[in-house]
Amino acid sequence: MSLNPEPAAPEERAELDLPPKSYADAAEEALQPASHANGTDGTVDDTKKRPRTKLDHVKANGLSISAGGDAESLEGVGQDASPKSPTAKGHRRKGSRSSQGSVGRKHGEQMGADVFEKHSNGHGDALISVKPPQELERDRRTDLKRRNSELKSGRQAGAGWARSKIRFAPMNIPLQRRLQTLAVLMHTLSIVGGLAIFFFLCSIPLLWPILLPYTVYVLFSNAGTSGELSLRSERLRRLPVWSLFASYFPARLHRSQELEPTRKYIFGYHPHGIISHGAFAAFATEALGFSQLFPGITNALLTLDSNFRYPIYREYALRLGMASVSRESCENILSKGGQNGEGMGRAITIVVGGARESLDARPGVIRLVLRRRKGFVKMAIRTGADLVPVLAFGENDIYEQVDGQSHPYLHKLQMLVKKVMGFTVPIFHARGIFNYDVGMMPYRRPINIVVGRPIRVVQDKHPDNDLINEVHDKYINELLRLWEEHKDTFAKHRQGELEIVE
């Protein structure tokens, strides 16, 4: 401490332009010996002495503290924020005041209130602090007990699989749904599976004497074009497996009008889709009840002639009553057999759009290749068969396909393959056997096949273009009527209207 200490009184510090001194500094200075308090000679300036009064209570920031006896007062304690200088001698600290209101007192001294709790430190000094309310203490103990009793768990193994973009099918799938998937898988892989079985049999030399004649027979057989339908098996068409196949989507067949069994018919199926699963379920099997809706009519679903050159698959298709889509096959079916031996009561189903239309198969839209497709109309006039438009709502929804407009080079390559090979390969995907996002299995989305009203055709062996165009326009109008009448029922989530692009 310097020999000339700074004054402690506020008025003296104000005269010397000094900031106010804190109470702690003033109290510390007051505890120094008298010789250092006010001067170098140890004398005390009488003009600066203040009389001491005997107080019973001293209020520190509003807290009343009983001094008792002859205790000396502290002039440095006041209500305002300005510290005051204590007396130079006889100063004795009676206690301390904390920011929480705790006051130091002698051990055993009563405060007269239940909110104080007595403690003592290691030096024997008495400490008194505010005791928390009983409700707060009880809540604290309850919360601590609850935290200690909570069950703590580690990380969950395999939780990352739930965030995968590929959604896997659960293990508890009902047996019926598994059988439905198996039936669709069997039909989808029927060509590949038939070829695989054939080549496996070829690896057995003992079977070569049988396989060689069979291969020659397949290459030169005309069973797919003869129109006799001699290998057709109604028993195979009615197997329960086809009911599982149709219920996979599910698919339904609807008719607008009854058809006379004494007439011939050509059903035009739209759209082609990717694989035409709806056409197979409705017209190649009895899963949707074709014979019940149209009694007395024998229908044959037509497909590419090349499909009847695949070993084993050929037998599968012929027994389902399928036939070649060639001109010869159509004429033979509609002019042979039936109730009068001239094709009455027979019908064929042609997927008119063909491979070209499959390139436009996308969910939510129907784009038809129909404007320039008039061969089936000409065939109907020549054979005297009535035309029946068929619109399959949902056929395009069961597969996703790469957009040809976004990939023009890919589209040109697909068109080149179609021109050379007679068919094209759409780049498509859907779901898998054990997942819902990746694979070649179709999505489980409903297919509603609506059969329209027949367009009566008068037979003409040599029709002119005007007659062909007239019947073709009637066919398109009936097809558009089907769309307008049923789109709000079966195409609620459509992304556009029906379009005829070619």
Coordinates of C-alpha atoms in Angstrom, one line a residue:
M1 CA 0.0 0.0 0.0
S2 CA 1.3 3.5 -0.8
L3 CA 2.2 6.0 1.9
N4 CA -0.4 8.4 0.7
P5 CA -3.5 6.3 0.3
E6 CA -6.4 7.5 -1.8
P7 CA -9.3 9.0 0.1
A8 CA -12.2 6.7 0.7
A9 CA -15.0 9.2 1.2
P10 CA -17.1 9.7 -2.0
E11 CA -17.1 13.5 -1.7
E12 CA -13.3 13.6 -1.3
R13 CA -12.8 11.3 -4.3
A14 CA -15.2 13.4 -6.3
E15 CA -13.1 16.5 -5.6
L16 CA -10.0 14.7 -6.9
D17 CA -11.8 13.3 -9.9
L18 CA -11.3 9.8 -8.7
P19 CA -13.8 7.0 -9.3
P20 CA -15.8 5.7 -6.3
K21 CA -13.9 3.1 -4.3
S22 CA -15.6 -0.3 -3.8
Y23 CA -16.6 -1.4 -0.3
A24 CA -14.1 -4.3 -0.3
D25 CA -11.1 -1.9 -0.9
A26 CA -12.4 0.5 1.7
A27 CA -12.8 -2.3 4.3
E28 CA -9.3 -3.7 3.5
E29 CA -7.8 -0.3 3.9
A30 CA -9.6 0.3 7.2
L31 CA -8.0 -2.9 8.7
Q32 CA -4.5 -1.6 8.3
P33 CA -2.6 -0.1 11.3
A34 CA -3.6 3.4 12.2
S35 CA -0.1 4.7 11.3
H36 CA -0.8 3.8 7.7
A37 CA -4.5 4.8 7.6
N38 CA -4.3 8.6 7.4
G39 CA -0.7 9.7 7.4
T40 CA 2.9 8.9 7.9
D41 CA 3.0 10.0 11.5
G42 CA 0.2 7.9 12.8
T43 CA -2.1 10.8 13.7
V44 CA -5.7 10.9 12.7
D45 CA -7.2 14.0 11.3
D46 CA -10.0 15.1 13.6
T47 CA -11.8 16.9 10.9
K48 CA -12.4 13.6 9.1
K49 CA -13.5 11.6 12.1
R50 CA -17.2 10.7 12.3
P51 CA -19.0 9.8 15.5
R52 CA -19.8 6.3 16.1
T53 CA -23.3 5.4 17.2
K54 CA -24.5 2.3 18.9
L55 CA -27.0 0.5 16.5
D56 CA -29.1 -2.5 17.3
H57 CA -29.5 -3.4 13.7
V58 CA -27.6 -2.8 10.5
K59 CA -29.4 -3.2 7.2
A60 CA -27.4 -4.5 4.4
N61 CA -29.2 -4.2 1.1
G62 CA -32.5 -4.6 2.8
L63 CA -31.5 -7.6 5.0
S64 CA -31.7 -6.8 8.8
I65 CA -28.8 -8.2 10.8
S66 CA -29.0 -8.0 14.6
A67 CA -25.7 -6.6 15.9
G68 CA -26.4 -7.1 19.6
G69 CA -24.5 -5.7 22.7
D70 CA -21.9 -3.1 22.2
A71 CA -21.0 -4.0 18.7
E72 CA -19.7 -1.2 16.6
S73 CA -21.5 0.0 13.5
L74 CA -20.1 -0.1 10.0
E75 CA -20.6 3.1 8.2
G76 CA -19.6 1.5 4.9
V77 CA -22.9 -0.4 4.6
G78 CA -25.9 1.4 3.0
Q79 CA -28.8 1.1 0.7
D80 CA -27.3 2.9 -2.2
A81 CA -24.6 1.6 -4.6
S82 CA -21.9 4.2 -3.4
P83 CA -19.5 2.7 -0.9
K84 CA -18.8 4.5 2.3
S85 CA -15.6 4.7 4.3
P86 CA -15.5 2.7 7.5
T87 CA -14.1 4.0 10.7
A88 CA -10.4 3.8 11.1
K89 CA -10.2 1.9 14.3
G90 CA -12.2 -0.6 16.1
H91 CA -13.5 -2.1 12.9
R92 CA -14.4 -5.7 13.2
R93 CA -16.1 -7.9 10.6
K94 CA -19.2 -9.5 12.0
G95 CA -20.2 -11.5 9.0
S96 CA -20.5 -11.7 5.3
R97 CA -23.3 -11.3 2.8
S98 CA -23.4 -13.4 -0.4
S99 CA -25.3 -12.7 -3.6
Q100 CA -27.8 -15.4 -2.6
G101 CA -28.6 -13.7 0.7
S102 CA -26.5 -16.1 2.9
V103 CA -25.2 -14.4 6.1
G104 CA -22.4 -15.6 8.2
R105 CA -23.2 -15.8 11.9
K106 CA -22.0 -17.5 15.1
H107 CA -22.9 -21.2 15.4
G108 CA -26.2 -21.7 16.9
E109 CA -27.6 -18.2 16.3
Q110 CA -31.2 -18.2 15.4
M111 CA -32.6 -16.4 12.3
G112 CA -36.2 -16.8 13.2
A113 CA -37.2 -18.3 9.8
D114 CA -37.4 -21.9 8.5
V115 CA -35.9 -21.0 5.1
F116 CA -32.4 -20.9 6.4
E117 CA -30.1 -23.9 6.9
K118 CA -27.0 -23.9 9.2
H119 CA -23.6 -25.2 8.1
S120 CA -20.1 -24.8 9.3
N121 CA -16.9 -24.9 7.3
G122 CA -13.5 -26.5 8.1
H123 CA -12.4 -23.5 10.3
G124 CA -15.5 -23.7 12.5
D125 CA -17.1 -20.5 11.0
A126 CA -20.8 -20.5 10.9
L127 CA -22.5 -20.4 7.5
I128 CA -26.3 -19.9 7.0
S129 CA -27.9 -20.4 3.6
V130 CA -31.3 -20.5 2.2
K131 CA -32.9 -24.0 2.3
P132 CA -34.7 -25.0 -0.9
P133 CA -38.4 -25.7 -0.8
Q134 CA -39.5 -29.2 0.0
E135 CA -41.4 -29.5 -3.3
L136 CA -38.2 -28.7 -5.3
E137 CA -36.2 -31.2 -3.3
R138 CA -38.8 -33.9 -3.8
D139 CA -38.9 -33.3 -7.6
R140 CA -35.1 -33.4 -7.8
R141 CA -35.0 -36.7 -6.0
T142 CA -37.8 -38.2 -8.2
D143 CA -36.0 -37.0 -11.4
L144 CA -32.7 -38.5 -10.2
K145 CA -34.4 -41.8 -9.4
R146 CA -36.1 -41.9 -12.8
R147 CA -32.9 -41.2 -14.7
N148 CA -31.1 -43.9 -12.8
S149 CA -33.9 -46.4 -13.5
E150 CA -34.1 -45.8 -17.2
L151 CA -33.1 -48.6 -19.6
K152 CA -30.1 -47.6 -21.8
S153 CA -29.7 -49.3 -25.2
G154 CA -26.9 -49.4 -27.7
R155 CA -27.2 -48.9 -31.5
Q156 CA -29.7 -51.0 -33.4
A157 CA -28.0 -53.5 -35.7
G158 CA -29.3 -53.3 -39.3
A159 CA -31.0 -50.0 -38.9
G160 CA -29.3 -48.7 -42.0
W161 CA -31.2 -51.1 -44.2
A162 CA -34.4 -49.2 -43.5
R163 CA -32.9 -46.1 -45.1
S164 CA -31.8 -48.0 -48.2
K165 CA -33.3 -46.9 -51.5
I166 CA -34.2 -50.6 -52.3
R167 CA -37.2 -51.7 -50.3
F168 CA -37.0 -55.5 -49.6
A169 CA -40.1 -57.6 -49.2
P170 CA -40.7 -58.9 -45.6
M171 CA -40.4 -62.5 -44.8
N172 CA -44.0 -62.8 -43.6
I173 CA -45.6 -62.5 -47.0
P174 CA -48.8 -64.6 -47.3
L175 CA -48.5 -67.8 -49.3
Q176 CA -51.1 -66.7 -51.8
R177 CA -49.0 -63.6 -52.8
R178 CA -45.9 -65.7 -53.1
L179 CA -47.8 -68.1 -55.4
Q180 CA -49.0 -65.1 -57.5
T181 CA -45.4 -63.9 -57.9
L182 CA -44.4 -67.4 -58.9
A183 CA -47.1 -67.6 -61.6
V184 CA -46.1 -64.3 -63.1
L185 CA -42.5 -65.2 -63.0
M186 CA -43.2 -68.5 -64.8
H187 CA -45.0 -66.8 -67.6
T188 CA -42.5 -63.9 -67.9
L189 CA -39.6 -66.4 -68.2
S190 CA -41.5 -68.9 -70.3
I191 CA -39.4 -68.4 -73.5
V192 CA -36.1 -68.3 -71.7
G193 CA -37.1 -71.2 -69.5
G194 CA -38.2 -73.3 -72.5
L195 CA -34.9 -72.7 -74.2
A196 CA -32.9 -73.5 -71.1
I197 CA -34.7 -76.8 -70.7
F198 CA -34.1 -77.6 -74.3
F199 CA -30.4 -77.0 -74.2
F200 CA -30.1 -78.9 -71.0
L201 CA -31.7 -81.9 -72.7
C202 CA -29.3 -81.5 -75.6
S203 CA -26.4 -82.0 -73.3
I204 CA -27.6 -85.6 -72.7
P205 CA -26.4 -87.7 -75.7
L206 CA -29.0 -90.4 -75.0
L207 CA -31.8 -87.9 -76.0
W208 CA -30.3 -86.8 -79.3
P209 CA -32.3 -89.4 -81.4
I210 CA -35.4 -87.7 -80.0
L211 CA -34.3 -84.1 -80.0
L212 CA -33.0 -84.0 -83.6
P213 CA -36.4 -85.0 -85.2
Y214 CA -38.2 -82.7 -82.8
T215 CA -36.0 -79.7 -83.8
V216 CA -36.7 -80.4 -87.5
Y217 CA -40.4 -80.6 -86.8
V218 CA -40.4 -77.3 -84.9
L219 CA -38.7 -75.5 -87.8
F220 CA -41.1 -76.7 -90.5
S221 CA -44.3 -77.1 -88.6
N222 CA -47.3 -74.9 -89.6
A223 CA -49.4 -75.5 -86.5
G224 CA -49.3 -71.8 -85.6
T225 CA -50.7 -70.7 -88.9
S226 CA -53.0 -73.6 -89.9
G227 CA -56.0 -72.1 -88.1
E228 CA -57.1 -75.5 -86.9
L229 CA -56.4 -74.9 -83.2
S230 CA -56.1 -78.7 -82.8
L231 CA -53.6 -78.5 -80.0
R232 CA -55.8 -76.1 -77.9
S233 CA -56.4 -77.4 -74.4
E234 CA -59.3 -76.0 -72.4
R235 CA -58.1 -77.9 -69.4
L236 CA -54.8 -76.0 -69.5
R237 CA -56.5 -72.7 -70.0
R238 CA -58.6 -73.2 -66.9
L239 CA -55.8 -74.2 -64.5
P240 CA -55.9 -72.4 -61.1
V241 CA -52.4 -71.1 -61.8
W242 CA -53.8 -68.5 -64.2
S243 CA -56.1 -67.3 -61.5
L244 CA -53.1 -66.6 -59.4
F245 CA -51.5 -64.9 -62.4
A246 CA -54.4 -62.5 -63.0
S247 CA -54.9 -61.8 -59.3
Y248 CA -51.3 -60.6 -59.0
F249 CA -52.1 -57.2 -60.5
P250 CA -55.1 -57.7 -60.3
A251 CA -56.7 -57.9 -63.7
R252 CA -60.4 -57.6 -64.6
L253 CA -62.4 -58.1 -67.8
H254 CA -65.4 -55.9 -68.5
R255 CA -67.8 -56.0 -71.5
S256 CA -69.9 -53.2 -72.9
Q257 CA -72.3 -55.4 -74.8
E258 CA -73.0 -59.1 -75.4
L259 CA -71.6 -60.6 -78.6
E260 CA -73.6 -62.9 -80.9
P261 CA -72.0 -66.4 -81.1
T262 CA -73.1 -66.6 -84.8
R263 CA -70.7 -63.8 -85.9
K264 CA -66.9 -63.6 -86.4
Y265 CA -64.9 -61.1 -84.4
I266 CA -61.5 -59.4 -84.5
F267 CA -60.6 -57.9 -81.1
G268 CA -58.2 -55.0 -81.3
Y269 CA -56.2 -54.8 -78.0
H270 CA -54.8 -51.4 -76.9
P271 CA -52.3 -50.5 -75.7
H272 CA -49.5 -53.0 -76.3
G273 CA -47.6 -52.2 -73.1
I274 CA -44.3 -53.9 -72.6
I275 CA -45.3 -57.6 -72.5
S276 CA -49.2 -57.4 -72.8
H277 CA -49.9 -59.2 -69.6
G278 CA -53.5 -58.1 -69.6
A279 CA -54.1 -59.6 -73.1
F280 CA -52.6 -62.9 -72.0
A281 CA -54.8 -63.1 -68.8
A282 CA -58.0 -62.1 -70.7
F283 CA -57.7 -63.9 -74.0
A284 CA -55.2 -66.8 -73.6
T285 CA -56.6 -68.2 -70.3
E286 CA -60.0 -68.4 -68.6
A287 CA -58.7 -66.6 -65.5
L288 CA -61.0 -63.6 -66.2
G289 CA -64.0 -65.6 -67.4
F290 CA -64.0 -64.8 -71.1
S291 CA -66.2 -67.8 -71.9
Q292 CA -68.7 -66.6 -69.3
L293 CA -68.9 -63.1 -70.6
F294 CA -69.0 -64.2 -74.3
P295 CA -70.4 -67.7 -74.4
G296 CA -70.2 -69.6 -77.7
I297 CA -67.1 -67.7 -78.9
T298 CA -63.7 -69.4 -79.4
N299 CA -61.0 -66.7 -79.1
A300 CA -57.3 -67.1 -80.1
L301 CA -54.6 -64.6 -78.9
L302 CA -52.2 -63.9 -81.8
T303 CA -48.4 -63.4 -81.3
L304 CA -45.3 -63.2 -83.5
D305 CA -44.8 -66.2 -85.8
S306 CA -41.2 -66.5 -84.6
N307 CA -42.5 -67.5 -81.1
F308 CA -43.6 -70.8 -82.6
R309 CA -40.0 -71.6 -83.6
Y310 CA -38.8 -71.9 -80.0
P311 CA -38.7 -75.4 -78.8
I312 CA -40.9 -76.3 -75.8
Y313 CA -42.4 -72.7 -75.6
R314 CA -44.1 -73.5 -78.9
E315 CA -46.0 -76.4 -77.2
Y316 CA -46.9 -74.1 -74.3
A317 CA -48.4 -71.4 -76.6
L318 CA -50.3 -73.8 -78.9
R319 CA -52.0 -75.5 -76.0
L320 CA -53.2 -72.2 -74.7
G321 CA -54.9 -71.6 -78.0
M322 CA -52.5 -69.0 -79.2
A323 CA -51.7 -68.6 -82.9
S324 CA -49.5 -66.6 -85.3
V325 CA -50.4 -63.1 -86.2
S326 CA -49.5 -63.6 -89.9
R327 CA -52.1 -62.9 -92.6
E328 CA -52.4 -66.6 -93.4
S329 CA -53.1 -67.5 -89.8
C330 CA -55.8 -64.9 -89.4
E331 CA -57.6 -65.9 -92.6
N332 CA -57.5 -69.6 -91.6
I333 CA -58.9 -69.1 -88.1
L334 CA -61.8 -66.9 -89.3
S335 CA -62.7 -69.2 -92.3
K336 CA -62.3 -72.6 -90.7
G337 CA -64.1 -74.4 -87.9
G338 CA -66.7 -72.8 -85.8
Q339 CA -70.4 -73.6 -85.8
N340 CA -70.8 -73.8 -89.5
G341 CA -67.3 -74.8 -90.5
E342 CA -66.7 -71.3 -91.9
G343 CA -65.4 -69.6 -88.8
M344 CA -68.7 -68.4 -87.3
G345 CA -68.3 -68.1 -83.5
R346 CA -64.6 -67.7 -83.8
A347 CA -62.5 -64.7 -82.8
I348 CA -58.9 -63.5 -82.9
T349 CA -57.3 -60.9 -80.7
I350 CA -54.6 -58.7 -82.2
V351 CA -52.4 -56.3 -80.2
V352 CA -52.6 -53.7 -82.9
G353 CA -49.8 -51.3 -81.8
G354 CA -47.1 -54.0 -81.9
A355 CA -43.5 -53.5 -81.0
R356 CA -43.5 -49.9 -82.1
E357 CA -46.2 -49.0 -79.6
S358 CA -44.3 -50.7 -76.8
L359 CA -41.6 -48.0 -77.0
D360 CA -44.2 -45.4 -75.8
A361 CA -45.5 -47.5 -72.9
R362 CA -45.1 -45.4 -69.8
P363 CA -47.2 -45.1 -66.6
G364 CA -50.0 -42.6 -66.6
V365 CA -50.2 -42.1 -70.4
I366 CA -51.6 -44.0 -73.4
R367 CA -50.0 -43.3 -76.8
L368 CA -51.4 -45.5 -79.6
V369 CA -49.9 -46.4 -82.9
L370 CA -53.2 -46.7 -84.8
R371 CA -53.6 -44.1 -87.5
R372 CA -51.7 -46.0 -90.1
R373 CA -52.5 -49.5 -88.8
K374 CA -55.3 -50.5 -91.2
G375 CA -54.3 -54.1 -92.0
F376 CA -56.6 -55.6 -89.4
V377 CA -59.5 -53.5 -90.7
K378 CA -58.9 -54.8 -94.2
M379 CA -58.7 -58.4 -92.8
A380 CA -62.1 -57.8 -91.1
I381 CA -63.7 -56.7 -94.3
R382 CA -62.3 -59.6 -96.3
T383 CA -63.4 -62.2 -93.8
G384 CA -66.7 -60.5 -92.7
A385 CA -65.6 -60.3 -89.1
D386 CA -66.9 -57.5 -86.8
L387 CA -64.4 -55.3 -85.2
V388 CA -64.4 -55.0 -81.4
P389 CA -62.1 -52.4 -79.8
V390 CA -60.6 -53.3 -76.4
L391 CA -59.0 -50.7 -74.1
A392 CA -56.8 -52.0 -71.3
F393 CA -56.5 -49.3 -68.5
G394 CA -53.3 -49.9 -66.5
E395 CA -51.4 -52.0 -69.1
N396 CA -48.8 -49.2 -69.4
D397 CA -48.5 -48.7 -65.6
I398 CA -46.9 -52.0 -64.7
Y399 CA -43.4 -51.2 -66.0
E400 CA -41.1 -48.2 -66.1
Q401 CA -39.2 -47.5 -69.3
V402 CA -36.3 -45.3 -70.4
D403 CA -37.7 -42.3 -72.2
G404 CA -36.7 -42.4 -75.9
Q405 CA -37.1 -38.6 -76.3
S406 CA -34.4 -38.0 -73.6
H407 CA -32.1 -40.6 -75.3
P408 CA -32.5 -40.2 -79.1
Y409 CA -29.6 -42.4 -80.0
L410 CA -31.1 -45.3 -78.0
H411 CA -34.4 -44.8 -79.7
K412 CA -32.8 -44.9 -83.1
L413 CA -31.0 -48.2 -82.2
Q414 CA -34.3 -49.7 -81.0
M415 CA -36.0 -48.7 -84.3
L416 CA -33.1 -50.3 -86.2
V417 CA -33.5 -53.6 -84.3
K418 CA -37.2 -53.5 -85.0
K419 CA -36.6 -53.0 -88.7
V420 CA -34.1 -55.8 -89.0
M421 CA -35.4 -58.4 -86.5
G422 CA -39.2 -57.6 -86.6
F423 CA -39.3 -56.8 -82.9
T424 CA -37.7 -54.4 -80.5
V425 CA -36.4 -54.5 -76.9
P426 CA -37.7 -51.7 -74.7
I427 CA -35.3 -50.7 -71.9
F428 CA -37.6 -51.2 -68.9
H429 CA -37.6 -52.1 -65.3
A430 CA -40.0 -52.6 -62.4
R431 CA -39.7 -54.6 -59.2
G432 CA -37.9 -57.8 -58.3
I433 CA -38.9 -61.1 -56.7
F434 CA -37.7 -60.1 -53.2
N435 CA -37.8 -56.3 -53.5
Y436 CA -40.1 -53.5 -54.7
D437 CA -37.7 -51.3 -56.7
V438 CA -35.3 -53.3 -58.9
G439 CA -36.1 -56.1 -61.3
M440 CA -38.1 -57.3 -64.3
M441 CA -41.2 -58.4 -62.5
P442 CA -44.2 -56.1 -63.2
Y443 CA -45.6 -53.8 -60.5
R444 CA -48.8 -54.9 -58.7
R445 CA -51.0 -52.3 -60.3
P446 CA -54.6 -53.0 -61.5
I447 CA -55.4 -53.7 -65.1
N448 CA -59.0 -53.2 -66.3
I449 CA -59.7 -54.5 -69.7
V450 CA -62.9 -53.0 -71.2
V451 CA -64.4 -54.7 -74.3
G452 CA -66.3 -52.1 -76.5
R453 CA -69.3 -52.4 -78.8
P454 CA -68.8 -54.4 -82.0
I455 CA -68.6 -52.5 -85.3
R456 CA -70.7 -54.4 -87.9
V457 CA -68.7 -55.2 -91.1
V458 CA -70.1 -56.3 -94.4
Q459 CA -67.8 -58.9 -96.1
D460 CA -66.0 -57.7 -99.2
K461 CA -63.2 -59.7 -100.8
H462 CA -61.8 -56.7 -102.5
P463 CA -62.4 -53.6 -100.4
D464 CA -61.4 -50.2 -101.6
N465 CA -59.6 -47.6 -99.6
D466 CA -62.7 -45.5 -98.9
L467 CA -64.4 -48.5 -97.3
I468 CA -61.3 -49.3 -95.3
N469 CA -61.0 -45.7 -94.1
E470 CA -64.7 -45.5 -93.2
V471 CA -64.5 -48.6 -91.0
H472 CA -61.2 -47.5 -89.5
D473 CA -62.7 -44.2 -88.5
K474 CA -65.7 -45.9 -86.8
Y475 CA -63.2 -48.1 -84.9
I476 CA -61.3 -45.1 -83.6
N477 CA -64.5 -43.3 -82.6
E478 CA -65.6 -46.4 -80.6
L479 CA -62.2 -46.6 -78.9
L480 CA -62.3 -42.9 -78.0
R481 CA -65.7 -43.5 -76.5
L482 CA -64.4 -46.2 -74.3
W483 CA -61.7 -43.8 -73.0
E484 CA -64.1 -40.9 -72.4
E485 CA -66.6 -43.1 -70.7
H486 CA -64.3 -45.1 -68.4
K487 CA -61.2 -42.9 -67.8
D488 CA -62.6 -41.3 -64.6
T489 CA -63.2 -44.8 -63.2
F490 CA -60.1 -46.8 -64.3
A491 CA -57.6 -44.0 -65.0
K492 CA -58.0 -41.6 -62.0
H493 CA -54.2 -40.9 -61.8
R494 CA -53.6 -40.4 -65.5
Q495 CA -51.0 -37.8 -66.6
G496 CA -52.7 -37.0 -69.9
E497 CA -55.4 -38.0 -72.4
L498 CA -55.3 -40.8 -74.9
E499 CA -53.2 -39.9 -77.9
I500 CA -53.0 -41.5 -81.3
V501 CA -49.5 -40.6 -82.4
E502 CA -49.2 -42.6 -85.7

